[in-house]
Coordinates of C-alpha atoms in Angstrom, one line a residue:
Chain A
X1 CA 0.0 0.0 0.0
X2 CA 1.2 3.5 -0.9
X3 CA 2.6 5.6 1.9
X4 CA 0.4 8.5 3.3
X5 CA 1.4 11.6 5.1
X6 CA -0.2 11.7 8.6
X7 CA -0.1 14.1 11.5
X8 CA 0.7 12.2 14.7
X9 CA -2.5 13.1 16.5
X10 CA -4.7 12.2 13.6
X11 CA -2.7 9.0 13.1
X12 CA -3.2 7.9 16.7
X13 CA -7.0 8.4 16.4
X14 CA -7.2 6.5 13.1
X15 CA -5.0 3.7 14.5
X16 CA -7.4 3.4 17.5
X17 CA -10.4 3.0 15.2
X18 CA -8.5 0.5 13.1
X19 CA -7.7 -1.4 16.4
X20 CA -11.4 -1.9 17.0
X21 CA -11.8 0.9 19.5
X22 CA -15.4 2.1 19.3
X23 CA -15.6 4.5 22.3
X24 CA -13.8 7.7 22.7
X25 CA -14.3 10.1 25.6
X26 CA -12.2 13.3 25.9
X27 CA -11.9 17.0 26.2
X28 CA -9.9 19.2 23.9
X29 CA -6.5 20.6 24.9
X30 CA -3.5 21.8 22.9
X31 CA -1.4 20.0 21.6
X32 CA -3.6 17.0 21.2
X33 CA -6.9 18.5 20.1
X34 CA -6.7 16.9 16.7
X35 CA -7.4 13.6 18.4
X36 CA -10.9 14.5 19.6
X37 CA -11.5 16.5 16.4
X38 CA -10.6 13.4 14.2
X39 CA -12.7 11.2 16.5
X40 CA -15.7 13.4 16.3
X41 CA -15.8 13.0 12.5
X42 CA -14.6 9.4 12.1
X43 CA -15.8 7.5 15.2
X44 CA -19.5 7.9 14.4
X45 CA -18.8 6.8 10.8
X46 CA -17.2 3.6 12.2
X47 CA -20.4 3.0 14.2
X48 CA -18.7 4.0 17.5
X49 CA -19.3 6.6 20.2
X50 CA -17.6 10.0 20.3
X51 CA -18.4 12.1 23.3
X52 CA -16.9 15.4 24.3
X53 CA -17.2 15.2 28.1
X54 CA -17.7 18.1 30.4
X55 CA -14.2 17.6 31.8
X56 CA -11.2 15.3 31.8
X57 CA -12.3 13.7 35.0
X58 CA -15.7 12.9 33.5
X59 CA -13.9 11.4 30.4
X60 CA -11.8 9.0 32.4
X61 CA -14.8 7.9 34.4
X62 CA -16.7 7.3 31.2
X63 CA -13.7 5.2 30.1
X64 CA -14.0 3.3 33.4
X65 CA -17.7 2.6 32.7
X66 CA -17.4 1.6 29.1
X67 CA -14.5 -0.6 29.8
X68 CA -16.4 -2.3 32.6
X69 CA -19.1 -3.0 30.1
X70 CA -16.5 -4.7 27.9
X71 CA -15.9 -2.0 25.3
X72 CA -12.5 -1.3 23.6
X73 CA -12.2 2.3 24.8
X74 CA -9.8 5.2 25.0
X75 CA -9.3 8.8 26.1
X76 CA -6.6 11.4 25.3
X77 CA -5.4 14.6 26.7
X78 CA -2.3 16.7 27.4
X79 CA -0.3 17.1 30.6
X80 CA -2.7 19.2 32.8
X81 CA -5.6 17.2 31.5
X82 CA -3.9 13.9 32.2
X83 CA -3.2 15.1 35.8
X84 CA -7.0 15.4 36.2
X85 CA -7.4 11.8 35.0
X86 CA -5.1 10.3 37.7
X87 CA -7.9 9.3 40.1
X88 CA -9.8 7.5 37.4
X89 CA -6.6 5.7 36.2
X90 CA -5.9 4.5 39.7
X91 CA -9.5 3.2 40.0
X92 CA -9.2 1.4 36.6
X93 CA -6.0 -0.3 37.8
X94 CA -7.8 -1.3 41.1
X95 CA -10.7 -2.6 39.2
X96 CA -8.5 -4.2 36.6
X97 CA -10.0 -2.4 33.6
X98 CA -8.4 -2.2 30.2
X99 CA -8.3 1.0 28.3
X100 CA -5.8 3.3 26.4
X101 CA -4.9 6.7 27.7
X102 CA -3.0 9.0 25.3
X103 CA -0.9 11.8 26.8
X104 CA 0.6 14.3 24.3
X105 CA 2.9 16.1 26.7
X106 CA 3.3 19.9 26.9
X107 CA 5.4 22.1 29.2
X108 CA 4.5 22.1 32.9
X109 CA 4.1 22.2 35.8
X110 CA 0.5 23.4 36.1
X111 CA -0.7 25.0 32.9
X112 CA 2.9 25.4 31.7
X113 CA 3.0 26.0 27.9
X114 CA 1.6 24.4 24.8
X115 CA 5.0 23.5 23.5
X116 CA 6.4 20.0 23.5
X117 CA 7.9 18.6 26.7
X118 CA 8.4 15.4 28.7
X119 CA 7.8 16.5 32.3
X120 CA 5.1 13.8 32.9
X121 CA 7.5 10.8 33.0
X122 CA 7.3 10.3 36.7
X123 CA 3.5 10.6 36.6
X124 CA 3.3 8.0 33.8
X125 CA 5.8 5.5 35.1
X126 CA 5.4 5.9 38.9
X127 CA 1.7 6.7 38.9
X128 CA 0.1 10.0 39.6
X129 CA -2.8 8.3 41.4
X130 CA -2.9 6.6 44.7
X131 CA -2.0 3.0 45.5
X132 CA 0.3 0.3 44.2
X133 CA -0.3 0.2 40.5
X134 CA 1.5 0.4 37.2
X135 CA 0.6 1.2 33.6
X136 CA 2.2 -0.2 30.5
X137 CA 3.7 3.0 29.0
X138 CA 4.7 3.1 25.3
X139 CA 6.8 6.0 24.2
X140 CA 6.9 6.1 20.4
X141 CA 9.5 8.3 18.5
X142 CA 7.9 8.4 15.1
X143 CA 4.5 8.3 13.5
X144 CA 4.9 4.8 12.1
X145 CA 5.7 3.5 15.5
X146 CA 2.7 5.5 16.9
X147 CA 0.2 3.6 14.7
X148 CA 2.0 0.2 15.1
X149 CA 2.0 0.5 18.9
X150 CA -1.6 1.7 19.1
X151 CA -3.1 -1.7 18.2
X152 CA -0.7 -3.4 20.5
X153 CA -1.7 -1.0 23.3
X154 CA -5.3 -2.1 23.1
X155 CA -4.3 -5.8 22.8
X156 CA -2.0 -5.7 25.9
X157 CA -4.6 -3.7 27.8
X158 CA -7.1 -6.5 27.2
X159 CA -4.6 -9.3 27.8
X160 CA -3.5 -8.0 31.2
X161 CA -6.7 -6.2 32.1
X162 CA -4.9 -2.9 32.8
X163 CA -4.7 0.5 31.3
X164 CA -2.0 1.2 28.8
X165 CA -0.6 4.7 28.3
X166 CA 0.7 6.2 25.0
X167 CA 3.2 8.8 26.1
X168 CA 4.1 11.2 23.3
X169 CA 5.7 14.6 23.5
X170 CA 3.9 17.4 21.6
X171 CA 6.3 17.2 18.7
X172 CA 5.3 13.6 17.9
X173 CA 1.6 14.6 18.1
X174 CA 1.9 17.7 15.9
X175 CA 4.4 16.6 13.2
X176 CA 3.8 14.9 9.9
X177 CA 5.5 11.8 8.6
X178 CA 4.9 9.2 5.9
X179 CA 3.4 6.0 7.2
X180 CA 1.8 2.8 6.0
X181 CA -1.0 0.9 7.5
X182 CA 0.6 -2.5 8.0
X183 CA -2.0 -4.4 9.8
X184 CA -5.6 -5.0 8.6
X185 CA -8.3 -3.2 10.6
X186 CA -9.8 -5.1 13.5
X187 CA -13.5 -5.6 13.8
X188 CA -14.9 -5.2 17.3
X189 CA -16.9 -8.4 16.7
X190 CA -13.7 -10.4 16.4
X191 CA -12.1 -9.3 19.7
X192 CA -11.6 -11.9 22.4
X193 CA -14.5 -12.3 24.8
X194 CA -14.5 -10.6 28.2
X195 CA -16.3 -12.9 30.5
X196 CA -15.6 -10.6 33.5
X197 CA -17.5 -7.6 31.9
X198 CA -20.8 -6.4 33.3
X199 CA -22.9 -7.2 30.3
X200 CA -25.9 -8.5 32.1
X201 CA -26.3 -11.9 33.6
X202 CA -29.5 -12.8 31.6
X203 CA -30.2 -14.9 34.7
X204 CA -27.6 -17.4 33.4
X205 CA -24.6 -16.6 35.6
X206 CA -23.6 -14.9 38.9
X207 CA -23.2 -11.1 38.5
X208 CA -19.8 -9.7 37.6
X209 CA -18.7 -6.9 39.8
X210 CA -16.3 -4.1 38.7
X211 CA -14.9 -2.5 41.9
X212 CA -11.8 -1.1 43.5
X213 CA -13.1 -1.0 47.1
X214 CA -12.1 -3.7 49.6
X215 CA -13.4 -3.3 53.1
X216 CA -11.2 -6.1 54.5
X217 CA -7.5 -5.2 54.6
X218 CA -6.6 -8.9 54.2
X219 CA -8.6 -9.1 51.1
X220 CA -7.2 -5.8 49.8
X221 CA -3.7 -7.2 50.5
X222 CA -4.4 -10.4 48.5
X223 CA -5.7 -8.2 45.7
X224 CA -2.5 -6.1 45.7
X225 CA -0.3 -9.2 45.7
X226 CA -2.2 -10.5 42.8
X227 CA -1.8 -7.2 40.9
X228 CA 1.9 -7.3 41.8
X229 CA 2.2 -10.8 40.3
X230 CA 0.5 -9.5 37.2
X231 CA 3.0 -6.6 36.9
X232 CA 5.9 -9.1 37.3
X233 CA 4.6 -10.9 34.2
X234 CA 4.4 -7.6 32.3
X235 CA 8.0 -6.8 33.4
X236 CA 9.1 -10.3 32.2
X237 CA 7.3 -10.2 28.8
X238 CA 6.7 -6.7 27.6
X239 CA 10.0 -4.7 27.7
X240 CA 10.7 -3.0 24.3
X241 CA 13.6 -1.0 23.2
X242 CA 15.7 -0.1 20.2
X243 CA 19.4 0.4 19.8
X244 CA 21.3 2.3 17.1
X245 CA 25.0 2.0 16.7
X246 CA 25.6 1.1 20.3
X247 CA 28.0 -1.7 19.6
X248 CA 31.5 -0.5 20.4
X249 CA 30.3 3.0 21.1
X250 CA 32.2 5.4 23.3
X251 CA 29.1 7.5 24.1
X252 CA 25.7 6.0 24.8
X253 CA 22.8 8.4 24.6
X254 CA 19.6 7.3 26.3
X255 CA 16.4 9.0 25.2
X256 CA 12.8 8.4 24.3
X257 CA 10.4 10.2 21.9
X258 CA 11.7 13.4 20.3
X259 CA 15.0 13.5 22.3
X260 CA 15.9 10.1 20.8
X261 CA 15.8 11.7 17.4
X262 CA 17.9 14.6 18.7
X263 CA 20.4 12.1 20.1
X264 CA 20.6 10.3 16.7
X265 CA 21.5 13.7 15.1
X266 CA 23.9 14.4 17.9
X267 CA 25.6 11.0 17.4
X268 CA 26.0 12.0 13.7
X269 CA 27.8 15.3 14.7
X270 CA 30.1 13.4 17.1
X271 CA 30.9 10.9 14.4
X272 CA 32.3 13.7 12.3
X273 CA 34.5 14.6 15.2
X274 CA 35.8 11.0 15.4
X275 CA 33.7 9.9 18.4
X276 CA 31.6 6.8 18.1
X277 CA 28.2 7.4 19.7
X278 CA 25.1 5.2 19.8
X279 CA 21.5 5.6 21.0
X280 CA 19.6 3.4 23.4
X281 CA 15.9 4.1 23.1
X282 CA 13.3 2.6 25.5
X283 CA 10.1 2.0 23.7
X284 CA 8.4 0.9 26.9
X285 CA 9.3 3.3 29.7
X286 CA 7.3 1.0 32.0
X287 CA 8.3 -1.8 32.1
X288 CA 11.8 -0.2 31.7
X289 CA 14.4 -2.2 29.8
X290 CA 16.9 -2.0 32.7
X291 CA 18.9 -5.2 31.8
X292 CA 19.1 -4.4 28.1
X293 CA 20.5 -0.9 29.0
X294 CA 22.9 -2.5 31.4
X295 CA 24.2 -4.8 28.7
X296 CA 24.9 -1.9 26.4
X297 CA 26.5 0.3 29.1
X298 CA 28.8 -2.4 30.5
X299 CA 30.7 -2.8 27.1
X300 CA 34.4 -2.0 27.5
X301 CA 34.1 0.7 24.8
X302 CA 31.6 2.8 26.7
X303 CA 33.0 5.8 28.6
X304 CA 29.9 7.8 29.3
X305 CA 26.1 7.4 29.3
X306 CA 24.3 10.6 28.5
X307 CA 20.5 10.9 29.1
X308 CA 18.6 13.4 27.0
X309 CA 15.2 14.6 28.0
X310 CA 12.8 17.4 27.4
X311 CA 12.5 17.9 31.2
X312 CA 14.9 18.8 34.0
X313 CA 15.7 15.1 34.5
X314 CA 13.2 12.3 35.3
X315 CA 14.0 9.2 33.2
X316 CA 17.7 9.7 34.2
X317 CA 16.7 8.0 37.5
X318 CA 15.8 4.8 35.5
X319 CA 19.0 5.1 33.5
X320 CA 21.0 5.2 36.8
X321 CA 19.1 2.1 38.0
X322 CA 19.8 0.3 34.7
X323 CA 23.5 1.3 34.4
X324 CA 23.8 0.6 38.2
X325 CA 27.1 2.4 38.6
X326 CA 29.2 0.6 36.0
X327 CA 29.6 3.8 34.0
X328 CA 29.1 7.5 34.7
X329 CA 25.6 8.8 33.9
X330 CA 25.1 12.4 32.9
X331 CA 22.1 14.5 31.8
X332 CA 21.2 17.1 29.3
X333 CA 17.7 18.5 29.1
X334 CA 15.5 21.6 28.6
X335 CA 12.0 22.0 30.0
X336 CA 8.9 24.1 29.5
X337 CA 8.7 23.5 25.8
X338 CA 12.3 24.3 24.9
X339 CA 13.9 21.5 22.8
X340 CA 17.6 21.0 23.1
X341 CA 19.5 21.3 19.8
X342 CA 21.6 18.3 18.5
X343 CA 24.6 20.5 19.0
X344 CA 23.8 21.1 22.7
X345 CA 23.3 17.3 23.0
X346 CA 26.6 16.6 21.3
X347 CA 28.4 19.2 23.5
X348 CA 27.0 17.5 26.6
X349 CA 28.6 14.3 25.5
X350 CA 31.9 16.0 24.9
X351 CA 31.7 17.6 28.3
X352 CA 31.0 14.2 29.9
X353 CA 34.0 12.8 28.1
X354 CA 36.1 15.7 29.6
X355 CA 36.8 17.2 26.2
Chain B
X1 CA 7.6 30.1 -11.6
X2 CA 6.4 33.6 -12.2
X3 CA 6.3 35.4 -8.9
X4 CA 3.0 37.1 -7.7
X5 CA 2.1 40.4 -9.3
X6 CA -0.7 41.3 -6.9
X7 CA -0.5 43.2 -3.7
X8 CA -1.6 40.1 -1.6
X9 CA -1.2 36.4 -2.1
X10 CA -3.2 34.2 0.2
X11 CA -2.0 30.7 0.8
X12 CA -4.4 28.0 2.0
X13 CA -4.6 24.2 2.0
X14 CA -5.0 21.3 4.5
X15 CA -2.4 21.1 7.1
X16 CA 0.4 18.7 6.0
X17 CA 0.2 19.9 2.4
X18 CA 3.3 22.0 3.1
X19 CA 1.6 25.4 2.6
X20 CA 3.7 27.0 5.3
X21 CA 6.9 25.8 3.7
X22 CA 5.6 27.1 0.4
X23 CA 4.6 30.5 1.9
X24 CA 8.0 30.9 3.6
X25 CA 9.9 30.0 0.4
X26 CA 7.7 32.3 -1.7
X27 CA 8.5 35.2 0.7
X28 CA 12.2 34.6 0.3
X29 CA 11.9 34.3 -3.5
X30 CA 10.1 37.6 -3.6
X31 CA 12.5 39.4 -1.3
X32 CA 15.5 38.0 -3.3
X33 CA 13.8 39.4 -6.4
X34 CA 14.2 42.8 -4.9
X35 CA 10.6 43.3 -3.8
X36 CA 9.4 44.8 -0.5
X37 CA 7.8 41.7 1.0
X38 CA 5.7 40.9 4.1
X39 CA 4.5 37.6 5.5
X40 CA 1.4 37.4 7.7
X41 CA 1.1 34.2 9.7
X42 CA -2.7 34.1 10.3
X43 CA -2.8 30.5 11.3
X44 CA -5.3 30.2 14.1
X45 CA -5.3 26.4 14.1
X46 CA -1.8 25.0 14.4
X47 CA 0.3 25.5 17.5
X48 CA 3.6 24.2 15.9
X49 CA 5.3 24.4 12.6
X50 CA 4.2 28.0 12.0
X51 CA 5.8 30.4 9.5
X52 CA 6.4 32.9 12.3
X53 CA 8.9 30.4 13.8
X54 CA 11.3 31.6 11.0
X55 CA 10.9 35.3 11.8
X56 CA 14.6 35.8 12.4
X57 CA 15.5 34.3 9.1
X58 CA 12.8 36.2 7.3
X59 CA 13.5 39.6 8.9
X60 CA 17.2 39.1 8.2
X61 CA 16.3 39.3 4.5
X62 CA 14.1 42.4 5.0
X63 CA 10.8 40.6 5.1
X64 CA 8.2 42.1 7.5
X65 CA 6.5 39.4 9.6
X66 CA 3.1 39.7 11.2
X67 CA 1.8 37.0 13.5
X68 CA -1.6 36.3 15.0
X69 CA -0.8 37.8 18.4
X70 CA 2.1 38.9 20.5
X71 CA 1.7 35.5 22.1
X72 CA 2.2 33.3 19.0
X73 CA 3.3 30.5 21.2
X74 CA 0.1 30.5 23.1
X75 CA -3.2 29.2 21.6
X76 CA -4.7 32.7 21.6
X77 CA -5.8 33.4 18.0
X78 CA -6.0 37.2 18.4
X79 CA -5.5 39.3 15.3
X80 CA -3.2 42.2 16.0
X81 CA -4.1 45.6 14.4
X82 CA -0.8 46.0 12.6
X83 CA -1.8 43.3 10.1
X84 CA -4.1 46.0 8.6
X85 CA -1.0 47.6 7.1
X86 CA -0.6 44.9 4.5
X87 CA -4.0 45.9 3.0
X88 CA -3.1 49.6 2.7
X89 CA 0.6 49.5 1.9
X90 CA 0.7 49.4 -1.9
X91 CA 4.5 49.6 -2.0
X92 CA 4.7 46.2 -0.5
X93 CA 3.6 42.7 -1.6
X94 CA 2.3 40.5 1.2
X95 CA 1.7 36.8 1.7
X96 CA -1.0 35.6 4.0
X97 CA -0.4 32.1 5.5
X98 CA -3.8 30.8 6.6
X99 CA -4.5 28.0 9.1
X100 CA -4.7 24.5 7.5
X101 CA -8.4 23.8 7.2
X102 CA -11.8 25.6 6.6
X103 CA -11.7 26.7 10.3
X104 CA -8.4 28.4 9.6
X105 CA -9.7 30.0 6.5
X106 CA -12.5 31.6 8.4
X107 CA -10.1 34.4 9.4
X108 CA -10.3 35.9 6.0
X109 CA -14.0 36.7 6.5
X110 CA -12.9 39.3 8.9
X111 CA -10.8 41.0 6.2
X112 CA -13.5 40.9 3.6
X113 CA -14.0 44.7 3.5
X114 CA -10.2 45.2 2.9
X115 CA -10.0 42.4 0.3
X116 CA -12.9 43.8 -1.6
X117 CA -10.8 47.0 -2.3
X118 CA -7.6 45.4 -3.6
X119 CA -6.2 42.9 -6.1
X120 CA -5.2 39.6 -4.5
X121 CA -4.6 36.0 -5.4
X122 CA -5.8 33.1 -3.3
X123 CA -3.9 29.9 -3.9
X124 CA -4.8 26.5 -2.7
X125 CA -2.0 24.1 -1.9
X126 CA -2.6 20.4 -2.4
X127 CA -0.6 17.3 -1.5
X128 CA -2.0 14.1 -2.8
X129 CA -0.4 12.1 0.0
X130 CA -2.7 13.6 2.5
X131 CA -5.9 11.5 3.0
X132 CA -8.2 14.5 2.4
X133 CA -6.4 15.1 -0.9
X134 CA -6.4 11.5 -2.1
X135 CA -9.2 11.9 -4.7
X136 CA -10.2 14.7 -7.0
X137 CA -13.6 14.7 -5.2
X138 CA -11.8 15.1 -1.9
X139 CA -9.7 18.0 -3.0
X140 CA -12.7 19.8 -4.6
X141 CA -14.9 19.3 -1.5
X142 CA -12.1 20.7 0.7
X143 CA -11.5 23.6 -1.6
X144 CA -15.2 24.5 -1.7
X145 CA -15.4 24.3 2.1
X146 CA -12.4 26.5 2.4
X147 CA -13.9 29.1 0.0
X148 CA -17.2 29.0 1.9
X149 CA -15.5 29.5 5.2
X150 CA -13.3 32.4 3.9
X151 CA -16.0 34.0 1.7
X152 CA -13.5 34.2 -1.1
X153 CA -12.8 32.4 -4.3
X154 CA -9.6 30.4 -4.9
X155 CA -7.8 31.6 -7.9
X156 CA -5.1 29.0 -8.4
X157 CA -3.8 25.6 -7.5
X158 CA -0.3 24.9 -6.1
X159 CA 0.9 21.3 -6.3
X160 CA 3.1 20.4 -3.3
X161 CA 2.7 16.7 -3.4
X162 CA 5.5 15.3 -1.2
X163 CA 6.2 12.6 1.4
X164 CA 8.6 14.5 3.7
X165 CA 12.0 12.9 3.7
X166 CA 10.8 10.1 1.4
X167 CA 9.8 12.4 -1.5
X168 CA 11.0 11.2 -4.9
X169 CA 10.7 12.7 -8.4
X170 CA 8.0 10.1 -9.1
X171 CA 6.0 11.3 -6.1
X172 CA 6.2 14.9 -7.4
X173 CA 5.3 13.9 -11.0
X174 CA 2.3 11.9 -9.8
X175 CA 1.1 14.9 -7.8
X176 CA 1.6 17.2 -10.8
X177 CA -0.6 15.0 -13.0
X178 CA -3.2 14.8 -10.2
X179 CA -3.1 18.6 -9.8
X180 CA -3.6 19.1 -13.5
X181 CA -6.8 17.0 -13.4
X182 CA -8.1 18.9 -10.4
X183 CA -7.3 22.2 -12.1
X184 CA -9.0 21.2 -15.3
X185 CA -12.2 20.1 -13.5
X186 CA -12.6 23.3 -11.5
X187 CA -11.2 25.5 -14.3
X188 CA -8.3 27.0 -12.3
X189 CA -4.7 27.5 -13.4
X190 CA -1.9 25.5 -11.8
X191 CA 0.4 28.1 -10.4
X192 CA 3.3 25.8 -9.9
X193 CA 4.6 22.4 -8.8
X194 CA 6.7 22.7 -5.7
X195 CA 9.8 20.5 -5.0
X196 CA 13.1 20.7 -3.3
X197 CA 15.9 22.3 -5.3
X198 CA 17.6 19.0 -5.9
X199 CA 14.7 17.9 -8.1
X200 CA 14.8 21.0 -10.4
X201 CA 17.0 19.7 -13.2
X202 CA 15.2 16.4 -13.4
X203 CA 11.7 17.7 -13.4
X204 CA 11.5 21.2 -14.7
X205 CA 10.7 20.2 -18.3
X206 CA 8.3 17.4 -17.4
X207 CA 5.6 19.2 -15.5
X208 CA 2.2 20.7 -16.1
X209 CA 2.9 23.4 -13.5
X210 CA 6.1 25.4 -13.7
X211 CA 8.7 24.2 -11.1
X212 CA 9.1 26.2 -7.9
X213 CA 12.3 25.1 -6.2
X214 CA 12.2 25.3 -2.4
X215 CA 14.7 24.9 0.4
X216 CA 13.5 23.3 3.7
X217 CA 13.0 25.9 6.3
X218 CA 10.2 24.3 8.4
X219 CA 12.6 21.5 9.6
X220 CA 12.1 19.3 12.6
X221 CA 14.4 20.0 15.6
X222 CA 16.6 17.0 14.8
X223 CA 17.0 17.6 11.1
X224 CA 20.5 18.7 10.2
X225 CA 20.9 20.5 6.9
X226 CA 23.4 23.3 6.4
X227 CA 23.1 23.8 10.2
X228 CA 23.6 21.7 13.3
X229 CA 20.0 21.6 14.4
X230 CA 17.8 24.4 15.7
X231 CA 20.1 27.0 14.2
X232 CA 20.8 28.1 10.7
X233 CA 24.2 28.5 9.1
X234 CA 24.2 32.3 9.4
X235 CA 23.6 32.0 13.2
X236 CA 26.6 29.7 13.5
X237 CA 28.8 32.2 11.6
X238 CA 27.6 35.0 14.0

């Protein structure tokens, strides 16, 4: 099939419909408003439900309800809006409800700016809501990956009965790239059955209950241990990452989303100066590919590991866990919507090398 | 390509067609032709990849830049009063870069009294690789919606069929053929077919539209051209 030029936000919406998602609830906010805009036009055509909720909080609770009833469902927002959704996300994890949440990050904290940023890493990977819970978090770095991962996001959400987050910076949401639709569209009729969903007993079975409230602490502990066992399985099976020119590299850049592409450009600048640099890019930022990063960092050739982020330094904590002291880890980042230039990134590596 | 003769040239088209890249390149071409040139970024839809982001480069070549508000980086689509000067200053030729859909084109309605009094062209940029531009019917539908929202008639078609970094001569040629069909059906001229400078020799004699060679100014932050990302060559020299 011929390639088409798609904007990140439109592509994510179309990919969701193609993945069999038939319920979208959301509220507009820059830089992700093209998602609800696209959904408002195309979701009804696909026979689905588009609803612009009265708030982000309402939207995530609609996701909770639709998911409980067995629907393939999603919501999207940008940083301040995703903050509002945190309670609902925690409830979904407690009630073991699948769903996809898209965060197209902008500058923060608070209202911040409408420019691209990555300040929501802790919120996405550590949880902005209460309790012991995790989300699978995909961090695509190009539009093709956005559409490929979107279907997988819905599949993993159903498989593990947990929400999956697509964590994009505003640049990925707003930019255009050529893509192809590799997988055939999924019909909602062909999705695996959800015997736990509240679809009505028809007097033929005991009622299903969707709930995150446990009166008895023992029972709540058992519930938490069971969730933890599930998260272990996710850690074992769902780590994704990509490496570029890391074999025998002196400098390892670690970055996700837009900064991964800045790092590739910076590696090109360093190569001209006779320094071999590679890029390690986590595709899942939870579960984080710690062991894979460790394997790359421990190579004899590696002198420094440089983390690049559009924040003041959040993922760098995970990089330190992965590298675990075998090599020095440094950081270069800008926040609030400012994007570091490839030259700044390259210079950070030179500084780390003591040159 | 023959540069615009009229006082104002309005550029519209779906976002992703590359209308902003075309508008910026057109401004440079006019300024380098010795004309007093202005560019008005009246995009009230897109937050990123806006022509005003190249203000420094444009102003350096003497091009006056107007932007939707003093807070271009915020989503406040306020129209500043100084934009009015492009309608009264007859010593200057101006380009208006509209937002990329019928909603964006609605801004023009506000300037209808001014536009009624002057000569202007209103060009519609198409890129066949955008879903909305895939079919002739799709382009015509979009063009008519844009005209209705802006209360003005399109006067010419610009073919900017591309696939970003994956653009080939064949992609541009296919788009040129497509644009010719569109232009014939709606009885409008093809103003030009746009392509990066490297395609000029190969394509210039094989097109329906005259070739307009562009350089990439609306680059992504990691794209390195004659600069090392984020900055242009002249800034490095400074």
